[in-house]
Amino acid sequence: MEGLLPELEIIRKDFPILERQLAGGLPLVYLDSANTSQKPQVVIDTMVDHLEHHNANISRAMHQLGAESTEAFEAARDRVAAFIKAPSRDEVIFTKNATEALNLVANTFAWASGELSVGEGDEVVITEMEHHSNIVPWQLLTERTGATLRWFGLTDDGRLDLSNIDELINERTKVVSLTWVSNMLGTINPVAEIAARAHEVGAVVVVDASQAAPQLPIDVVASGADLLVFTGHKVVGPTGIGVLWGRREVLEALPPFHGGGEMIETVTMARSTYAGIPHKFEAGTPPIIEAIGLGAAVDYLDHVGLDAVHAHEQAVTGYALEGLASVPGVRVLGPLDAASRGGAISFELDGVHPHDIAQVLDSRGVAVRAGHHCAKPAHARFGVQASTRMSSYLYTTPAEIDALVEGLNYTRSYFKVG
Amino acid sequence: MDAALDSLYQEIILDHYKHPHHAGLRDPFEAEVHHVNPTCGDEVTLRVHLSEGVVDDVSYDAVGCSISQASTSVMTDLLIGKPVDEAMQIHQTFLELMQGKGQVEPDEDVLEDGIAFAGVAKFPARVKCALLSWMAFKDATSQTLSKETS
């Protein structure tokens, strides 16, 4: 199959969990990577090595271990900066996850003064295909400030409806926040085009790259984003670590989020002054081991090459779309051509609820997600309560897609459908 | 692998799923509640009609998986026509079965078709599915009773 990673078998050996046998001695067929990705040995080893040999708090311990730990943590920041082609390492801020990064942004917009401040009469624009974590923080912001929340609708084939873009993004728009790749529909959005319109009216562009960072080469400047977030655990890194990247001018203009240690310049009982970026936004002891693990993870992906990962995802996704089309009663939600979508495919199977599909697949060792995937509005748009989602990654094989398709046919016979 | 699946998807459950009993929303009723399972989005709108201490009717409109739909259907069979106290006892018995991690022996005299859900208790992710409408019933009944006493 064209586009597959030439060293797929070697890559699979990097991920020890893929050797795992499930109940009944069945091999694991892991098709839930959009939920969380599996971790290569090098990430696990890097984290264990740090805990075994270098563990200390960072930036405040005047001993050898403290210096080693600080160096490893800051080296991880360098690696992440290189991964997303950030112009400056100081523009990379570690957070707990993408959700925290989005909440940081939405909250500091509420507290900002001057040009970035969001208040009554201002508008914030999102889209109907967002993950709840890129909806709820903006609802909270607009409810608290008296601003208005607006959103792009979706077309029937699961793309953003841009027909009213010039009306939707107007001189009242302060923020446009959108996902690069939909976690439910798989759609890859034209971020640069939307960002160009947003910049015409002086709005700030926030990009949720949680599903994009694992599978597309990212160049934050070329993307058009002013602020961009993603999470570590979907890019073969650990949980508990996320990233906020922002253009220096924007980050410097935003007020601090959490107050505490590390984010200060000096503190008196009456008032404090704050550290420069990135530390201004990193109050308290950060997730040190997780950041270091993330550094190893993005190094791993850079080594494989994001262009190659993207080609692999497209090949597997194309094969999966063909396989799903062969199962009677399957309806895929979102674009049907692999070229304009990511590796997550949500679908319905006529007559069987997603929970029941996932349960039958699980009994055959095939792990998928069932539910609303934290995208209830997008489901509602298509009149769907819940869906089943398969999501591939750089270690997914065509044989695993075959196992999914066989499992779906078996599900139909088990529930006596058709 | 089919044995494990079959312990979950008993024939009784699949029958109730395909042909749910007492489905639809009916009048009269004293309380209507709407419950959702936030993890999967399954929803039930459920009405309770109590009359002289008896559960006269439980009517519902529900969307969800086979387990949640069948559980709703079985529940209405069990509770309609029962005195409220007895209905609440059956509720408690079903709750204990579901929370028993598969270690509780179901009482067929009390739970009738409900014993088919014993297998569900071994699948922690599905217990919430089975309990969705039972929790809605409890909520609606409590609301009705507190209205009566106030």
Coordinates of C-alpha atoms in Angstrom, one line a residue:
Chain A
M1 CA 0.0 0.0 0.0
E2 CA 1.4 3.3 -1.0
G3 CA 2.2 5.9 1.7
L4 CA 2.6 3.4 4.6
L5 CA 5.7 3.9 6.7
P6 CA 8.4 1.7 5.2
E7 CA 9.6 0.7 8.6
L8 CA 6.2 0.0 10.1
E9 CA 7.2 -3.3 11.7
I10 CA 10.2 -1.7 13.4
I11 CA 8.1 1.2 14.6
R12 CA 5.6 -1.2 16.1
K13 CA 8.4 -2.8 18.1
D14 CA 9.1 0.6 19.6
F15 CA 5.7 0.5 21.3
P16 CA 5.8 -2.3 23.9
I17 CA 2.1 -2.2 24.6
L18 CA 1.4 -3.4 21.1
E19 CA 2.7 -6.8 22.2
R20 CA 0.0 -6.9 24.8
Q21 CA -2.4 -9.8 24.7
L22 CA -6.0 -9.2 25.9
A23 CA -8.5 -11.6 27.6
G24 CA -8.7 -14.8 25.7
G25 CA -5.1 -14.4 24.4
L26 CA -6.3 -12.0 21.7
P27 CA -3.8 -9.5 20.3
L28 CA -4.5 -5.8 20.9
V29 CA -5.9 -3.9 18.0
Y30 CA -5.6 -0.3 19.2
L31 CA -7.7 2.1 17.2
D32 CA -8.2 4.8 19.8
S33 CA -5.2 7.0 19.3
A34 CA -7.2 10.2 18.9
N35 CA -8.2 9.6 22.5
T36 CA -4.7 8.9 23.6
S37 CA -1.7 7.6 21.7
Q38 CA 0.5 4.8 22.9
K39 CA 4.1 5.5 24.1
P40 CA 7.3 4.3 22.6
Q41 CA 10.0 2.8 24.8
V42 CA 12.2 5.8 24.4
V43 CA 9.6 8.0 26.1
I44 CA 9.2 5.5 28.9
D45 CA 12.9 5.1 29.4
T46 CA 13.6 8.8 29.4
M47 CA 11.1 9.4 32.1
V48 CA 12.3 6.5 34.2
D49 CA 15.9 7.5 33.7
H50 CA 15.2 11.0 35.0
L51 CA 13.4 9.6 38.0
E52 CA 16.2 7.2 38.7
H53 CA 19.1 9.5 38.2
H54 CA 18.3 13.2 38.0
N55 CA 15.2 13.9 40.0
A56 CA 15.1 17.3 41.7
N57 CA 13.0 20.4 41.5
I58 CA 13.9 22.8 38.8
S59 CA 15.1 26.4 38.8
R60 CA 15.5 26.6 42.6
A61 CA 17.7 23.8 43.7
M62 CA 21.4 24.9 44.0
H63 CA 22.8 21.4 43.7
Q64 CA 24.0 19.1 40.9
L65 CA 20.7 17.2 40.6
G66 CA 18.8 20.5 40.5
A67 CA 21.0 21.7 37.7
E68 CA 20.5 18.5 35.7
S69 CA 16.8 18.5 36.2
T70 CA 16.5 22.1 35.1
E71 CA 18.6 21.5 32.1
A72 CA 16.5 18.5 31.1
F73 CA 13.3 20.4 31.6
E74 CA 14.5 23.4 29.5
A75 CA 15.9 21.1 26.9
A76 CA 12.4 19.7 26.5
R77 CA 11.2 23.2 25.8
D78 CA 13.8 23.5 23.1
R79 CA 12.6 20.3 21.5
V80 CA 9.0 21.3 21.6
A81 CA 9.9 24.7 20.1
A82 CA 11.7 22.9 17.2
F83 CA 8.8 20.5 16.8
I84 CA 6.4 23.4 16.1
K85 CA 9.0 25.7 14.5
A86 CA 8.5 28.3 17.1
P87 CA 10.6 31.5 16.4
S88 CA 11.6 31.6 20.1
R89 CA 11.8 28.9 22.9
D90 CA 10.4 31.5 25.3
E91 CA 7.1 31.3 23.4
V92 CA 6.6 27.7 24.5
I93 CA 4.6 27.4 27.7
F94 CA 4.1 24.1 29.5
T95 CA 0.6 23.5 30.8
K96 CA -1.2 20.5 32.3
N97 CA -3.0 19.7 29.0
A98 CA -4.6 21.5 26.0
T99 CA -7.7 22.2 28.1
E100 CA -5.7 24.1 30.6
A101 CA -3.9 26.0 27.8
L102 CA -7.3 27.0 26.4
N103 CA -8.6 28.0 29.8
L104 CA -5.4 30.0 30.4
V105 CA -6.0 31.9 27.2
A106 CA -9.8 32.5 27.7
N107 CA -9.3 33.6 31.3
T108 CA -6.5 36.0 30.6
F109 CA -8.5 37.6 27.8
A110 CA -11.1 38.3 30.4
W111 CA -8.5 39.9 32.7
A112 CA -6.5 41.7 30.0
S113 CA -6.6 45.5 29.6
G114 CA -6.0 47.4 26.4
E115 CA -6.4 45.9 22.9
L116 CA -6.7 42.2 24.0
S117 CA -9.4 42.8 26.6
V118 CA -12.7 41.2 25.8
G119 CA -15.8 42.9 27.0
E120 CA -19.4 44.0 26.3
G121 CA -20.0 44.5 22.6
D122 CA -17.1 42.3 21.6
E123 CA -17.5 39.0 19.8
V124 CA -15.7 35.7 20.1
V125 CA -16.0 33.3 17.2
I126 CA -15.7 29.5 17.4
T127 CA -17.0 26.6 15.3
E128 CA -19.7 23.9 15.7
M129 CA -17.1 21.2 15.4
E130 CA -15.1 22.1 18.4
H131 CA -14.2 19.8 21.3
H132 CA -16.0 20.8 24.5
S133 CA -12.7 22.2 25.7
N134 CA -12.7 24.8 23.0
I135 CA -16.4 25.7 23.6
V136 CA -16.9 25.9 27.3
P137 CA -14.0 28.2 28.2
W138 CA -15.3 30.7 25.6
Q139 CA -18.9 30.4 26.9
L140 CA -17.5 31.2 30.4
L141 CA -15.5 34.1 29.0
T142 CA -18.4 35.7 27.1
E143 CA -20.9 35.0 29.9
R144 CA -18.6 36.8 32.4
T145 CA -17.7 39.7 30.2
G146 CA -20.9 40.4 28.4
A147 CA -19.3 39.6 25.1
T148 CA -21.2 37.6 22.4
L149 CA -20.2 34.1 21.4
R150 CA -20.7 33.2 17.7
W151 CA -19.7 30.2 15.6
F152 CA -19.2 28.8 12.2
G153 CA -21.8 26.2 11.2
L154 CA -21.0 23.0 9.3
T155 CA -21.8 21.8 5.8
D156 CA -23.5 18.4 5.3
D157 CA -20.2 16.8 4.5
G158 CA -18.7 17.9 7.7
R159 CA -16.6 21.0 6.7
L160 CA -16.8 24.5 8.1
D161 CA -19.4 26.6 6.3
L162 CA -17.4 29.6 5.4
S163 CA -20.1 31.2 3.3
N164 CA -20.7 33.9 5.9
I165 CA -17.1 34.4 7.0
D166 CA -17.0 38.1 6.2
E167 CA -20.2 38.8 8.3
L168 CA -19.2 36.4 11.1
I169 CA -15.7 37.7 11.5
N170 CA -16.2 41.5 11.7
E171 CA -14.8 44.6 13.3
R172 CA -16.4 43.5 16.7
T173 CA -14.5 40.2 16.6
K174 CA -11.8 40.0 19.2
V175 CA -11.0 36.3 19.2
V176 CA -11.4 33.5 16.6
S177 CA -10.7 30.1 18.2
L178 CA -10.9 26.9 16.1
T179 CA -9.6 23.4 15.8
W180 CA -7.1 22.6 13.1
V181 CA -8.3 19.0 12.8
S182 CA -11.7 17.8 14.2
N183 CA -11.5 15.0 16.7
M184 CA -14.9 13.8 15.6
L185 CA -15.3 14.5 11.9
G186 CA -11.6 14.3 11.1
T187 CA -11.9 17.4 8.9
I188 CA -8.7 19.4 8.4
N189 CA -9.7 23.1 8.5
P190 CA -8.3 25.9 6.4
V191 CA -6.7 27.6 9.4
A192 CA -4.5 30.0 7.4
E193 CA -7.4 31.3 5.3
I194 CA -9.6 31.9 8.4
A195 CA -6.7 33.5 10.2
A196 CA -6.1 35.9 7.3
R197 CA -9.7 37.2 7.6
A198 CA -9.4 37.4 11.4
H199 CA -6.2 39.4 11.1
E200 CA -7.9 41.8 8.7
V201 CA -10.2 42.9 11.5
G202 CA -7.5 42.8 14.2
A203 CA -8.8 39.6 15.9
V204 CA -6.5 37.2 17.7
V205 CA -6.5 33.6 16.3
V206 CA -6.4 30.7 18.7
V207 CA -5.8 27.2 17.2
D208 CA -6.5 23.9 19.0
A209 CA -3.9 21.6 17.4
S210 CA -4.6 18.7 19.7
Q211 CA -5.5 16.4 16.8
A212 CA -3.2 18.2 14.3
A213 CA 0.1 18.0 16.2
P214 CA 0.2 14.2 16.2
Q215 CA -0.2 13.9 12.4
L216 CA 0.6 17.1 10.5
P217 CA 3.9 19.0 10.2
I218 CA 3.4 22.1 12.3
D219 CA 4.8 25.5 11.6
V220 CA 3.2 27.9 14.0
V221 CA 4.0 31.0 12.1
A222 CA 2.8 29.7 8.7
S223 CA -0.3 28.4 10.4
G224 CA -1.6 31.9 10.9
A225 CA -2.2 31.3 14.6
D226 CA -1.4 33.9 17.3
L227 CA -1.9 31.2 20.0
L228 CA -1.8 27.5 19.5
V229 CA -2.3 24.6 22.0
F230 CA -1.9 20.9 22.0
T231 CA -1.6 18.1 24.4
G232 CA 1.4 15.7 25.1
H233 CA -0.4 12.4 25.4
K234 CA -1.7 12.4 21.8
V235 CA 1.8 12.9 20.4
V236 CA 3.2 9.7 21.9
G237 CA 4.1 11.6 25.1
P238 CA 2.7 11.3 28.6
T239 CA -0.5 12.6 30.2
G240 CA -0.3 15.7 32.4
I241 CA 1.6 17.9 30.0
G242 CA 0.3 20.3 27.4
V243 CA 1.7 23.2 25.4
L244 CA 0.6 26.7 24.8
W245 CA 2.6 28.5 22.1
G246 CA 2.0 32.2 21.5
R247 CA 3.5 35.1 19.6
R248 CA 5.7 37.0 22.0
E249 CA 3.7 40.2 21.7
V250 CA 0.5 38.5 22.5
L251 CA 1.9 36.5 25.5
E252 CA 3.6 39.6 26.9
A253 CA 0.4 41.6 26.6
L254 CA -1.7 39.0 28.4
P255 CA -1.8 39.1 32.3
P256 CA -0.7 36.1 34.4
F257 CA -3.0 33.2 34.8
H258 CA -2.1 31.3 38.0
G259 CA -0.1 33.2 40.7
G260 CA 2.6 31.5 42.7
G261 CA 6.2 30.5 42.7
E262 CA 8.2 30.6 39.6
M263 CA 6.0 33.2 37.8
I264 CA 7.3 36.1 39.8
E265 CA 10.2 38.6 39.5
T266 CA 9.8 39.9 43.1
V267 CA 7.1 39.7 45.8
T268 CA 6.3 42.1 48.6
M269 CA 3.3 41.9 50.9
A270 CA 1.7 44.7 49.0
R271 CA 2.3 43.6 45.4
S272 CA 4.4 41.5 43.0
T273 CA 6.1 41.9 39.7
Y274 CA 6.1 39.0 37.2
A275 CA 8.7 37.0 35.4
G276 CA 9.0 37.2 31.7
I277 CA 7.6 34.6 29.4
P278 CA 7.5 31.6 29.5
H279 CA 7.8 31.5 33.3
K280 CA 5.1 34.2 33.8
F281 CA 2.5 31.5 32.9
E282 CA 4.2 28.6 34.7
A283 CA 3.3 29.1 38.4
G284 CA 4.3 26.3 40.8
T285 CA 6.4 23.2 40.3
P286 CA 5.6 22.1 36.8
P287 CA 5.1 18.5 35.6
I288 CA 8.9 18.1 35.2
I289 CA 9.0 14.4 34.3
E290 CA 6.1 14.8 31.9
A291 CA 7.7 17.7 30.1
I292 CA 10.9 15.7 29.7
G293 CA 8.9 12.8 28.4
L294 CA 7.2 15.1 26.0
G295 CA 10.6 16.3 24.8
A296 CA 11.5 12.7 24.0
A297 CA 8.2 12.1 22.3
V298 CA 8.4 15.0 19.9
D299 CA 12.0 14.0 19.2
Y300 CA 10.8 10.5 18.3
L301 CA 8.1 11.9 15.9
D302 CA 10.7 14.3 14.4
H303 CA 13.0 11.4 13.8
V304 CA 10.2 9.4 12.0
G305 CA 9.3 12.6 10.2
L306 CA 5.8 14.2 10.3
D307 CA 5.5 14.2 6.6
A308 CA 5.9 10.4 6.7
V309 CA 3.5 10.1 9.6
H310 CA 1.0 12.2 7.7
A311 CA 1.3 10.1 4.6
H312 CA 0.9 6.9 6.6
E313 CA -2.2 8.3 8.3
Q314 CA -3.7 9.2 4.9
A315 CA -3.0 5.7 3.5
V316 CA -4.5 4.0 6.5
T317 CA -7.4 6.4 6.6
G318 CA -8.2 5.8 2.9
Y319 CA -8.0 2.1 3.5
A320 CA -10.3 2.4 6.5
L321 CA -12.8 4.5 4.6
E322 CA -13.0 1.8 1.9
G323 CA -13.3 -0.9 4.5
L324 CA -16.1 0.9 6.3
A325 CA -18.0 1.5 3.0
S326 CA -18.0 -2.3 2.5
V327 CA -20.0 -2.8 5.7
P328 CA -23.8 -2.5 5.0
G329 CA -25.5 0.1 7.2
V330 CA -22.3 2.1 8.0
R331 CA -22.5 5.9 7.6
V332 CA -19.3 7.9 8.1
L333 CA -19.6 11.3 9.6
G334 CA -17.4 13.9 8.0
P335 CA -15.5 14.1 4.7
L336 CA -15.2 10.9 2.7
D337 CA -11.9 11.7 1.0
A338 CA -8.8 10.8 3.0
A339 CA -6.8 13.8 1.6
S340 CA -9.0 16.3 3.5
R341 CA -9.2 14.6 6.8
G342 CA -7.2 13.3 9.7
G343 CA -7.0 9.8 11.1
A344 CA -10.1 9.8 13.2
I345 CA -13.2 8.4 11.6
S346 CA -16.6 8.5 13.4
F347 CA -19.4 6.4 12.0
E348 CA -22.8 5.0 12.7
L349 CA -23.9 1.4 12.1
D350 CA -27.6 1.1 11.4
G351 CA -29.5 -0.7 14.1
V352 CA -26.7 -1.0 16.6
H353 CA -25.8 1.6 19.3
P354 CA -22.2 2.7 19.5
H355 CA -21.8 1.3 23.0
D356 CA -22.8 -2.1 21.8
I357 CA -20.5 -1.9 18.8
A358 CA -17.6 -1.0 21.0
Q359 CA -18.4 -3.8 23.4
V360 CA -18.5 -6.4 20.7
L361 CA -15.3 -5.1 19.1
D362 CA -13.6 -5.1 22.5
S363 CA -14.5 -8.8 22.9
R364 CA -12.4 -9.3 19.7
G365 CA -9.5 -7.2 21.0
V366 CA -10.4 -4.1 18.9
A367 CA -10.3 -0.9 21.0
V368 CA -12.4 2.0 19.6
R369 CA -14.2 4.9 21.3
A370 CA -18.0 5.1 21.6
G371 CA -20.0 8.2 22.7
H372 CA -20.0 11.8 21.8
H373 CA -16.2 12.2 21.9
C374 CA -16.6 15.5 23.8
A375 CA -18.2 17.0 20.7
K376 CA -21.9 17.0 21.5
P377 CA -22.8 20.1 19.3
A378 CA -21.1 18.4 16.3
H379 CA -23.1 15.3 16.9
A380 CA -26.3 17.3 17.3
R381 CA -25.6 19.0 14.0
F382 CA -25.8 15.7 12.2
G383 CA -28.8 14.5 14.3
V384 CA -26.7 11.8 16.0
Q385 CA -26.7 11.0 19.7
A386 CA -23.4 9.1 19.8
S387 CA -21.1 7.5 17.3
T388 CA -18.3 5.0 17.2
R389 CA -14.8 6.3 16.4
M390 CA -11.8 4.5 15.1
S391 CA -8.6 6.4 15.1
S392 CA -5.2 5.3 13.7
Y393 CA -1.7 6.4 14.2
L394 CA 1.8 5.8 13.0
Y395 CA 1.8 2.2 14.3
T396 CA -1.5 1.2 12.7
T397 CA -1.5 -1.5 10.1
P398 CA -3.9 -2.3 7.3
A399 CA -4.4 -5.7 9.0
E400 CA -5.8 -3.9 12.0
I401 CA -8.3 -2.1 9.8
D402 CA -9.3 -5.5 8.4
A403 CA -9.9 -6.7 12.0
L404 CA -12.2 -3.7 12.6
V405 CA -14.2 -4.3 9.4
E406 CA -14.5 -8.0 10.3
G407 CA -15.6 -7.0 13.8
L408 CA -18.3 -4.7 12.4
N409 CA -19.6 -7.5 10.2
Y410 CA -19.6 -9.8 13.2
T411 CA -21.4 -7.1 15.2
R412 CA -24.2 -7.0 12.6
S413 CA -24.7 -10.7 12.8
Y414 CA -24.5 -10.7 16.6
F415 CA -27.3 -8.2 16.8
K416 CA -29.1 -9.8 13.9
V417 CA -29.1 -6.6 11.8
G418 CA -30.1 -6.8 8.1
Chain B
M1 CA -15.1 -14.6 23.6
D2 CA -18.7 -15.2 22.6
A3 CA -19.4 -16.6 26.1
A4 CA -18.3 -13.3 27.7
L5 CA -20.4 -11.4 25.3
D6 CA -23.4 -13.7 25.7
S7 CA -23.2 -13.2 29.5
L8 CA -23.7 -9.5 28.9
Y9 CA -26.2 -9.7 26.0
Q10 CA -28.7 -12.2 27.4
E11 CA -31.6 -13.0 25.0
I12 CA -34.0 -11.3 27.4
I13 CA -32.0 -8.1 27.1
L14 CA -32.0 -8.2 23.3
D15 CA -35.7 -9.0 23.2
H16 CA -36.5 -6.0 25.4
Y17 CA -34.2 -3.8 23.3
K18 CA -35.9 -4.8 20.0
H19 CA -39.4 -4.6 21.5
P20 CA -39.4 -2.2 24.5
H21 CA -42.4 -2.3 26.8
H22 CA -44.4 0.7 28.0
A23 CA -42.5 3.0 25.6
G24 CA -43.7 6.6 25.0
L25 CA -44.7 9.5 27.2
R26 CA -48.2 9.4 28.6
D27 CA -50.6 11.5 30.7
P28 CA -51.4 11.8 33.5
F29 CA -48.2 12.3 35.5
E30 CA -47.0 14.2 38.5
A31 CA -43.3 14.5 37.7
E32 CA -41.2 14.4 34.6
V33 CA -37.4 14.2 34.7
H34 CA -34.7 14.2 32.1
H35 CA -31.5 12.3 32.9
V36 CA -28.4 11.9 30.7
N37 CA -25.3 9.8 30.9
P38 CA -22.7 12.5 30.4
T39 CA -20.0 10.1 29.2
C40 CA -21.9 8.8 26.3
G41 CA -24.9 11.1 25.8
D42 CA -27.6 8.5 26.4
E43 CA -30.8 10.3 27.5
V44 CA -34.1 9.4 29.0
T45 CA -37.2 11.6 29.7
L46 CA -39.3 9.8 32.2
R47 CA -42.7 10.4 33.8
V48 CA -44.2 8.9 36.9
H49 CA -47.9 8.7 37.8
L50 CA -48.6 7.7 41.4
S51 CA -52.1 7.2 42.6
E52 CA -53.0 6.2 46.2
G53 CA -49.6 4.9 47.0
V54 CA -49.3 2.9 43.9
V55 CA -47.1 3.4 40.8
D56 CA -49.9 3.7 38.3
D57 CA -47.7 4.4 35.3
V58 CA -44.1 4.9 34.2
S59 CA -43.7 6.3 30.7
Y60 CA -40.6 7.3 28.9
D61 CA -38.8 8.5 25.8
A62 CA -35.3 7.2 25.7
V63 CA -32.3 7.0 23.4
G64 CA -29.4 4.8 24.1
C65 CA -27.7 1.5 23.9
S66 CA -29.2 -2.0 24.2
I67 CA -28.4 -2.2 27.9
S68 CA -30.0 1.2 28.8
Q69 CA -33.1 0.6 26.6
A70 CA -33.7 -2.9 27.8
S71 CA -33.2 -1.9 31.4
T72 CA -35.8 0.8 31.0
S73 CA -38.3 -1.7 29.5
V74 CA -37.7 -4.3 32.2
M75 CA -38.0 -1.6 34.9
T76 CA -41.5 -0.5 33.7
D77 CA -42.6 -4.2 33.7
L78 CA -41.4 -4.6 37.3
L79 CA -42.6 -1.3 38.8
I80 CA -45.9 -0.4 37.2
G81 CA -48.8 -1.5 39.4
K82 CA -46.6 -1.9 42.5
P83 CA -47.1 0.0 45.8
V84 CA -44.5 2.8 46.0
D85 CA -42.7 1.2 49.0
E86 CA -42.3 -2.1 47.1
A87 CA -41.2 -0.3 44.0
M88 CA -38.5 1.4 46.0
Q89 CA -37.4 -1.9 47.4
I90 CA -37.1 -3.4 44.0
H91 CA -35.1 -0.4 42.9
Q92 CA -32.7 -1.0 45.8
T93 CA -32.4 -4.7 45.0
F94 CA -31.6 -3.9 41.3
L95 CA -29.1 -1.2 42.4
E96 CA -27.3 -3.7 44.7
L97 CA -27.1 -6.2 41.9
M98 CA -25.6 -3.6 39.5
Q99 CA -23.1 -2.4 42.1
G100 CA -22.1 -5.9 43.1
K101 CA -19.3 -6.3 40.6
G102 CA -20.8 -9.6 39.5
Q103 CA -20.6 -11.1 43.1
V104 CA -24.3 -10.7 43.9
E105 CA -26.7 -13.6 43.3
P106 CA -29.8 -12.1 41.7
D107 CA -33.2 -12.8 43.3
E108 CA -35.5 -13.9 40.4
D109 CA -38.6 -13.6 42.7
V110 CA -38.0 -9.9 43.0
L111 CA -36.3 -9.0 39.8
E112 CA -37.9 -11.3 37.3
D113 CA -36.4 -10.4 33.8
G114 CA -34.1 -8.1 35.7
I115 CA -31.9 -11.0 36.6
A116 CA -30.7 -10.9 33.0
F117 CA -28.6 -7.8 34.0
A118 CA -26.5 -9.8 36.4
G119 CA -23.9 -10.1 33.7
V120 CA -23.8 -6.3 33.2
A121 CA -22.4 -5.9 36.7
K122 CA -19.1 -7.5 35.5
F123 CA -18.7 -4.6 32.9
P124 CA -18.1 -1.5 35.0
A125 CA -18.4 0.8 32.0
R126 CA -21.9 -0.5 31.3
V127 CA -23.4 -0.3 34.9
K128 CA -24.3 3.4 34.3
C129 CA -26.2 2.4 31.2
A130 CA -28.3 -0.1 33.1
L131 CA -29.0 2.4 35.9
L132 CA -29.9 5.4 33.8
S133 CA -33.7 5.1 33.9
W134 CA -33.8 3.5 37.4
M135 CA -32.1 6.7 38.7
A136 CA -34.6 8.8 36.7
F137 CA -37.5 6.8 38.2
K138 CA -36.2 7.4 41.7
D139 CA -35.8 11.1 41.1
A140 CA -39.3 11.5 39.6
T141 CA -40.9 9.5 42.4
S142 CA -39.1 11.5 45.1
Q143 CA -40.2 14.7 43.4
T144 CA -43.8 13.4 43.3
L145 CA -43.8 12.3 46.9
S146 CA -42.3 15.6 48.1
K147 CA -44.9 17.5 46.2
E148 CA -47.6 15.5 47.9
T149 CA -46.3 16.2 51.4
S150 CA -45.6 19.9 50.8

